[in-house]
Amino acid sequence: MTGDKFWNEKFALGYVNNKSCRSYKILTWYESDADKVGGNKIYEFSSDSWRVLDHVSLDYNIEKNDVSLNGNAYWIAYEEIHTSNEELLLSFDFTRERFRRLCLPTFQNHVWMALSSVREEQLSVLHRSFGASKIEIWVTNKIDTEAALWSISFTVDITIHINSFQFPTSFLIDEEKKVAVCFNLHTTLPLKFTIEKYYTEAPFVETSQVSWTWRPFIFNYVPSLTQIQQEEANEKKETCR
């Protein structure tokens, strides 16, 4: 693969649960030109090497960033050859090293959606239909290698903010307190929304302006993913003095 150039390359992090520890991997898929998919490959931290996944084909279009849950990666995607406008939940199983197609909640239409996770336990989906003031947030009751079962967590009517909240790109929720923080990509101004529906009939919606950036995004960060060697860092600091 050395020396190859690709105009579009995307990555996803996952792991395999071994008996002694987690074995981390990076999946990447790449395109060599506008009409041809170059392929997929895997990087393994244990061997510090890349290998091509010849047996894996990606027959879906992925436009949004992935969400990692229990070692697997998830995306909102749609079929490469359009038979309908229906979007789906796509997953990559890092143990079996294959893509899986799962179901999303049943919506009247799939206009704007964003995918997130609740701690390291559940997936969540934020959904809003075109022209509607109602936002729905769904969470998974169960998700395994073959199916995903969903239930609605809470619904919020944001009538007074409907013109600003158009393109949700990413969000985080506290499922217990019914609070969501989400970024919205407006045509001229990116906004951060804090939506709260906790022991109240009327939801509390707070907006704040953020500096202009291309597609602001909220990432889920797990501090335990990388351990910082404090003693080694201190020794290097003392050596440099």
PDB file of N, CA and C in Angstrom, residues 180-184 191-195 205-208:
ATOM      1  N   ALA A 180     -30.025  16.902  26.491  1.00  0.00           N
ATOM      2  CA  ALA A 180     -29.240  16.691  25.275  1.00  0.00           C
ATOM      3  C   ALA A 180     -28.461  17.952  24.937  1.00  0.00           C
ATOM      4  N   VAL A 181     -27.211  17.781  24.532  1.00  0.00           N
ATOM      5  CA  VAL A 181     -26.383  18.873  24.020  1.00  0.00           C
ATOM      6  C   VAL A 181     -26.040  18.517  22.586  1.00  0.00           C
ATOM      7  N   CYS A 182     -26.372  19.383  21.654  1.00  0.00           N
ATOM      8  CA  CYS A 182     -26.152  19.044  20.249  1.00  0.00           C
ATOM      9  C   CYS A 182     -25.658  20.246  19.459  1.00  0.00           C
ATOM     10  N   PHE A 183     -24.875  19.938  18.428  1.00  0.00           N
ATOM     11  CA  PHE A 183     -24.415  20.957  17.490  1.00  0.00           C
ATOM     12  C   PHE A 183     -25.322  20.945  16.279  1.00  0.00           C
ATOM     13  N   ASN A 184     -25.603  22.117  15.777  1.00  0.00           N
ATOM     14  CA  ASN A 184     -26.443  22.274  14.610  1.00  0.00           C
ATOM     15  C   ASN A 184     -25.663  23.053  13.552  1.00  0.00           C
ATOM     16  N   LEU A 191     -24.561  26.560  15.706  1.00  0.00           N
ATOM     17  CA  LEU A 191     -25.086  26.814  17.040  1.00  0.00           C
ATOM     18  C   LEU A 191     -24.977  25.569  17.907  1.00  0.00           C
ATOM     19  N   LYS A 192     -24.821  25.795  19.207  1.00  0.00           N
ATOM     20  CA  LYS A 192     -24.857  24.704  20.173  1.00  0.00           C
ATOM     21  C   LYS A 192     -26.162  24.807  20.944  1.00  0.00           C
ATOM     22  N   PHE A 193     -26.928  23.712  20.981  1.00  0.00           N
ATOM     23  CA  PHE A 193     -28.201  23.677  21.679  1.00  0.00           C
ATOM     24  C   PHE A 193     -28.078  22.820  22.926  1.00  0.00           C
ATOM     25  N   THR A 194     -28.635  23.300  24.031  1.00  0.00           N
ATOM     26  CA  THR A 194     -28.797  22.498  25.240  1.00  0.00           C
ATOM     27  C   THR A 194     -30.294  22.339  25.475  1.00  0.00           C
ATOM     28  N   ILE A 195     -30.763  21.101  25.378  1.00  0.00           N
ATOM     29  CA  ILE A 195     -32.190  20.810  25.469  1.00  0.00           C
ATOM     30  C   ILE A 195     -32.436  20.000  26.733  1.00  0.00           C
ATOM     31  N   VAL A 205     -34.735  25.152  26.401  1.00  0.00           N
ATOM     32  CA  VAL A 205     -33.827  25.115  25.256  1.00  0.00           C
ATOM     33  C   VAL A 205     -32.942  26.343  25.299  1.00  0.00           C
ATOM     34  N   GLU A 206     -31.646  26.127  25.378  1.00  0.00           N
ATOM     35  CA  GLU A 206     -30.680  27.216  25.434  1.00  0.00           C
ATOM     36  C   GLU A 206     -29.769  27.126  24.217  1.00  0.00           C
ATOM     37  N   THR A 207     -29.533  28.245  23.560  1.00  0.00           N
ATOM     38  CA  THR A 207     -28.641  28.260  22.408  1.00  0.00           C
ATOM     39  C   THR A 207     -27.443  29.151  22.695  1.00  0.00           C
ATOM     40  N   SER A 208     -26.333  28.796  22.123  1.00  0.00           N
ATOM     41  CA  SER A 208     -25.134  29.630  22.241  1.00  0.00           C
ATOM     42  C   SER A 208     -24.365  29.565  20.932  1.00  0.00           C
TER      43      SER A 208
END
